[in-house]
């Protein structure tokens, strides 16, 4: 991890206007459809009413251990939406929900609907399996988001009292519990709370939760004995599931539940930024390599196994059975965005972009009403988005990310401006204490041309860092219509000059269709290729191929994909996408009654239409496949 000249600071999404054809419609759908629909589902399923604390033993539908977190993420998404476009009715709804939450708080600051009504007297007795601290973390994030969006302190004050209660309960001091959460989340939330309040106790508490994890004697063993359980009966069999198998500074391989891992690693990055801890840096670098160089799908999904909702072994990346939880891809974005601010290294932006344009946005339908929990890379036609889930972590997670997507585009540092993503619209930065606006005009990701207009309030000398994506093999750049030599390092082109209002930078990136191959150690994908153009990964759907079995299709190796496939933008298809039109071969299905024969099946030409993976399953049901067989024509 190469240190940047000075740590980068993300430009807040409230300082970024998104007006492109890819993200802007999704943001609007998120605001007008997804956020209201998710609230309706939370109300219908009892998640909102749970804060009224009216449930009694014997009643149906007891508040679940993670319900509070679903409401919290909805509040966060709604707050982000409110921050960019005020909506009086949404503002009132938030105030109403927050009032119910405030009334549910105990006098000592404790706040949890499940343990207040369903298991009173058992609070903090099973941190390993239950979600008290996880829910607390999401409520804290919601409180910070709502305060920053509205300036109202009602929810922030409630959660500060809860954080104070947690601080009085956990720690190494005499009389406190040496515990930490089974599902990480509170660690990064406490860092956010520290930044918004300036209260260093919250930062210290986050540090404690990270430092205590995996220490011996193991807290989860002690806790199980206190409940009268045998630690050996732990259903997951190993504390790797919760990343508590060893102290975090000793961890070098990503293991266990992938969402939990991403939230822990994000907190480690936050603490690394706050403290400069060399142990956290070394661990973070190793864990990044383990995830992104050995265990990440081409779509930016992570976590292949359903059994643990997470990691298995390096290079184990099956396609049809891929779990690749939407929340895990979102967590991957959170983590890489944090690492990017520490280093200014484009490899983190590459991962962030890969996930955003593929394995994250695939999680929600184009109409904003249906969601994927799992994101396989092949389907025989039975995998579809759903309106909601009993475990509904993914829908509000998507909503909060989409509502704040502008916050991932730019960064600033004392004498530098950074462009990480190519998104049409304006970014309002502060460089050397002065206002600088950056205007992007682009059709990205369907086109590799980006025009940037620099508008400093007054002439100003600084360095503009423009990302050159890892997928980009050829690029040209002009400043004020004059070609310039690209000075590139760590994935960015660096332009230092005295900028004045109206200066322009034009970047033209070649965007051919490419065949992408997996490392041979990914045994399931040997002899297969995926199609990618720019940051977008493509797939075949049965709807475009007369429902022929997609696994019979082969990409001939004798012709480069850039010559065999032609990109074609279709404004009226799937919200406006570039599809790939090309030719392949398909194995004949005319095999007679013989199940086996001593000859290869006949191969016939077939026309292919590949669509972006992120928009699959938005039409009639059918098969889908990312990885295609390759062979001689």
Coordinates of N, CA, C and O in Angstrom, one line a residue, residues 392-468:
X392 N -33.5 -9.4 5.4 CA -33.7 -8.3 4.4 C -32.5 -7.3 4.4 O -32.7 -6.1 4.2
X393 N -31.3 -7.8 4.6 CA -30.2 -6.9 4.7 C -29.8 -6.2 3.4 O -29.4 -5.1 3.3
X394 N -30.0 -6.9 2.3 CA -29.5 -6.4 1.0 C -30.4 -5.3 0.4 O -29.8 -4.3 -0.1
X395 N -31.7 -5.3 0.4 CA -32.4 -4.2 -0.2 C -32.1 -2.8 0.4 O -31.8 -1.9 -0.4
X396 N -32.1 -2.6 1.7 CA -31.8 -1.3 2.2 C -30.3 -1.0 2.1 O -29.9 0.2 2.1
X397 N -29.5 -2.0 2.0 CA -28.0 -1.7 1.8 C -27.8 -1.1 0.4 O -27.1 -0.2 0.3
X398 N -28.5 -1.7 -0.6 CA -28.5 -1.2 -1.9 C -29.0 0.3 -1.9 O -28.4 1.2 -2.6
X399 N -30.1 0.5 -1.2 CA -30.7 1.8 -1.2 C -29.8 2.9 -0.7 O -29.7 4.0 -1.2
X400 N -29.1 2.6 0.4 CA -28.2 3.6 1.0 C -27.0 3.8 0.1 O -26.5 4.9 0.1
X401 N -26.5 2.8 -0.5 CA -25.3 3.0 -1.4 C -25.7 3.8 -2.6 O -25.1 4.8 -3.0
X402 N -26.9 3.5 -3.3 CA -27.3 4.3 -4.4 C -27.6 5.7 -4.1 O -27.3 6.6 -4.9
X403 N -28.2 6.0 -2.9 CA -28.5 7.3 -2.5 C -27.2 8.2 -2.3 O -27.3 9.4 -2.3
X404 N -26.1 7.5 -2.1 CA -24.9 8.2 -1.8 C -23.8 8.0 -2.8 O -22.6 8.2 -2.5
X405 N -24.1 7.5 -4.0 CA -23.2 7.0 -5.0 C -22.2 8.1 -5.4 O -21.0 7.9 -5.7
X406 N -22.7 9.4 -5.4 CA -21.8 10.5 -5.8 C -20.6 10.6 -4.9 O -19.5 11.2 -5.3
X407 N -20.6 10.1 -3.7 CA -19.5 10.2 -2.8 C -18.3 9.3 -3.1 O -17.2 9.4 -2.4
X408 N -18.4 8.5 -4.2 CA -17.3 7.6 -4.6 C -16.6 8.2 -5.8 O -15.6 7.5 -6.3
X409 N -17.0 9.3 -6.3 CA -16.5 9.8 -7.6 C -15.2 10.6 -7.4 O -14.2 10.4 -8.2
X410 N -15.1 11.4 -6.4 CA -13.9 12.4 -6.3 C -13.3 12.3 -4.9 O -14.0 11.9 -3.9
X411 N -12.1 12.7 -4.8 CA -11.4 13.0 -3.5 C -10.6 14.3 -3.7 O -10.4 14.8 -4.8
X412 N -10.2 14.8 -2.5 CA -9.4 16.0 -2.5 C -8.4 15.8 -1.4 O -8.5 15.1 -0.5
X413 N -7.3 16.5 -1.6 CA -6.2 16.6 -0.6 C -5.7 18.0 -0.6 O -6.1 18.8 -1.5
X414 N -4.8 18.4 0.3 CA -4.4 19.9 0.4 C -4.1 20.5 -1.0 O -4.5 21.7 -1.2
X415 N -3.4 19.8 -1.8 CA -3.0 20.5 -3.1 C -3.3 19.6 -4.3 O -2.6 19.7 -5.4
X416 N -4.3 18.7 -4.2 CA -4.6 17.8 -5.2 C -6.1 17.6 -5.3 O -6.9 17.7 -4.4
X417 N -6.6 17.3 -6.6 CA -7.9 16.8 -6.8 C -7.9 15.5 -7.6 O -7.0 15.3 -8.4
X418 N -8.8 14.6 -7.2 CA -8.7 13.2 -7.7 C -10.1 12.9 -8.4 O -11.1 13.1 -7.8
X419 N -10.0 12.3 -9.5 CA -11.2 11.8 -10.2 C -11.0 10.2 -10.3 O -10.2 9.7 -11.0
X420 N -11.9 9.6 -9.5 CA -11.8 8.1 -9.4 C -12.8 7.4 -10.4 O -12.4 6.4 -11.0
X421 N -14.0 8.0 -10.6 CA -15.0 7.3 -11.4 C -15.4 8.4 -12.5 O -15.4 9.6 -12.2
X422 N -15.8 7.9 -13.6 CA -16.3 8.8 -14.7 C -17.8 8.8 -14.7 O -18.5 7.9 -15.2
X423 N -18.3 9.9 -14.2 CA -19.8 10.0 -14.0 C -20.1 11.4 -14.4 O -19.6 12.4 -13.8
X424 N -21.0 11.6 -15.4 CA -21.3 12.9 -15.8 C -22.0 13.7 -14.7 O -22.8 13.2 -14.0
X425 N -21.6 15.0 -14.6 CA -22.1 15.8 -13.6 C -21.0 16.7 -13.0 O -19.9 16.8 -13.5
X426 N -21.3 17.4 -11.9 CA -20.4 18.3 -11.2 C -19.9 17.8 -9.9 O -20.7 17.3 -9.1
X427 N -18.6 18.0 -9.6 CA -18.1 17.8 -8.3 C -17.5 19.1 -7.8 O -16.8 19.8 -8.5
X428 N -17.9 19.5 -6.5 CA -17.5 20.7 -5.9 C -16.5 20.4 -4.9 O -16.8 19.9 -3.8
X429 N -15.2 20.7 -5.1 CA -14.1 20.3 -4.3 C -13.5 21.6 -3.6 O -13.8 22.7 -4.0
X430 N -12.7 21.3 -2.6 CA -11.9 22.3 -1.9 C -10.4 21.9 -2.0 O -10.0 20.9 -1.5
X431 N -9.6 22.7 -2.7 CA -8.2 22.4 -2.9 C -7.4 23.7 -2.4 O -7.7 24.8 -2.9
X432 N -6.5 23.4 -1.5 CA -5.7 24.5 -0.9 C -6.6 25.6 -0.4 O -6.3 26.8 -0.5
X433 N -7.7 25.2 0.2 CA -8.6 26.1 0.8 C -9.5 26.9 -0.1 O -10.2 27.8 0.3
X434 N -9.5 26.5 -1.4 CA -10.3 27.3 -2.4 C -11.2 26.4 -3.1 O -11.0 25.2 -3.3
X435 N -12.3 26.9 -3.6 CA -13.3 26.2 -4.3 C -12.9 25.8 -5.7 O -12.4 26.7 -6.4
X436 N -13.1 24.6 -6.1 CA -12.8 24.1 -7.4 C -13.9 23.2 -7.9 O -14.3 22.3 -7.2
X437 N -14.5 23.6 -9.0 CA -15.6 22.7 -9.6 C -15.0 21.9 -10.7 O -14.2 22.4 -11.5
X438 N -15.4 20.6 -10.8 CA -15.0 19.8 -11.9 C -16.3 19.3 -12.6 O -17.2 18.8 -11.9
X439 N -16.4 19.6 -13.9 CA -17.6 19.1 -14.6 C -17.2 18.0 -15.6 O -16.2 18.2 -16.4
X440 N -17.8 16.9 -15.5 CA -17.6 15.8 -16.4 C -18.7 15.7 -17.4 O -19.9 15.8 -17.0
X441 N -18.4 15.5 -18.6 CA -19.3 15.1 -19.7 C -18.9 13.8 -20.3 O -17.7 13.7 -20.8
X442 N -19.7 12.8 -20.2 CA -19.3 11.5 -20.7 C -20.6 10.6 -20.8 O -21.6 10.8 -20.2
X443 N -20.4 9.5 -21.7 CA -21.4 8.5 -21.8 C -21.0 7.2 -21.2 O -21.5 6.1 -21.4
X444 N -19.9 7.3 -20.3 CA -19.4 6.1 -19.6 C -20.5 5.5 -18.9 O -21.4 6.1 -18.3
X445 N -20.6 4.1 -18.8 CA -19.5 3.2 -19.2 C -19.7 2.7 -20.6 O -19.0 1.7 -21.0
X446 N -20.6 3.3 -21.4 CA -20.8 2.8 -22.8 C -19.8 3.4 -23.7 O -19.6 2.9 -24.9
X447 N -19.1 4.4 -23.3 CA -18.1 5.1 -24.2 C -16.9 5.5 -23.3 O -17.1 5.9 -22.2
X448 N -15.7 5.4 -23.9 CA -14.5 5.7 -23.1 C -14.1 7.2 -23.2 O -12.9 7.5 -22.8
X449 N -14.9 8.1 -23.8 CA -14.5 9.5 -23.9 C -15.0 10.3 -22.7 O -16.2 10.2 -22.4
X450 N -14.2 11.0 -22.1 CA -14.6 11.8 -20.9 C -14.0 13.2 -21.1 O -12.8 13.4 -21.3
X451 N -14.8 14.2 -21.0 CA -14.4 15.6 -21.0 C -14.6 16.2 -19.7 O -15.7 16.1 -19.1
X452 N -13.5 16.8 -19.1 CA -13.6 17.5 -17.8 C -13.3 19.0 -18.0 O -12.4 19.3 -18.6
X453 N -14.2 19.8 -17.4 CA -13.9 21.2 -17.3 C -13.6 21.6 -15.9 O -14.3 21.3 -15.0
X454 N -12.5 22.3 -15.8 CA -12.0 22.7 -14.5 C -12.4 24.1 -14.2 O -12.1 25.0 -15.0
X455 N -13.0 24.4 -13.1 CA -13.5 25.7 -12.8 C -13.1 26.1 -11.3 O -13.8 26.1 -10.4
X456 N -11.8 26.6 -11.2 CA -11.4 27.1 -9.9 C -12.0 28.5 -9.7 O -12.2 29.2 -10.7
X457 N -12.3 28.8 -8.4 CA -12.9 30.2 -8.2 C -11.9 31.3 -8.6 O -12.3 32.4 -9.0
X458 N -10.6 31.0 -8.5 CA -9.5 31.9 -9.0 C -8.4 31.0 -9.5 O -8.3 29.9 -9.1
X459 N -7.6 31.5 -10.4 CA -6.4 30.7 -10.9 C -5.7 30.0 -9.7 O -5.4 30.7 -8.7
X460 N -5.4 28.7 -9.9 CA -4.8 28.0 -8.7 C -3.9 26.9 -9.3 O -4.3 26.2 -10.2
X461 N -2.8 26.7 -8.7 CA -1.8 25.6 -9.1 C -2.1 24.4 -8.2 O -2.0 24.5 -6.9
X462 N -2.4 23.3 -8.8 CA -2.6 22.0 -8.1 C -2.4 20.9 -9.1 O -2.3 21.1 -10.3
X463 N -2.4 19.7 -8.5 CA -2.3 18.5 -9.4 C -3.7 17.8 -9.5 O -4.3 17.6 -8.5
X464 N -4.1 17.6 -10.7 CA -5.3 16.8 -11.0 C -4.9 15.4 -11.3 O -4.1 15.2 -12.3
X465 N -5.4 14.5 -10.6 CA -5.1 13.1 -10.8 C -6.4 12.4 -11.4 O -7.4 12.4 -10.8
X466 N -6.2 11.9 -12.6 CA -7.3 11.3 -13.3 C -7.0 9.8 -13.5 O -6.0 9.4 -14.0
X467 N -8.0 9.0 -13.0 CA -7.7 7.6 -13.0 C -7.7 7.0 -14.5 O -8.5 7.4 -15.3
X468 N -6.8 6.1 -14.7 CA -6.7 5.3 -15.9 C -7.0 3.9 -15.5 O -6.1 3.2 -14.9

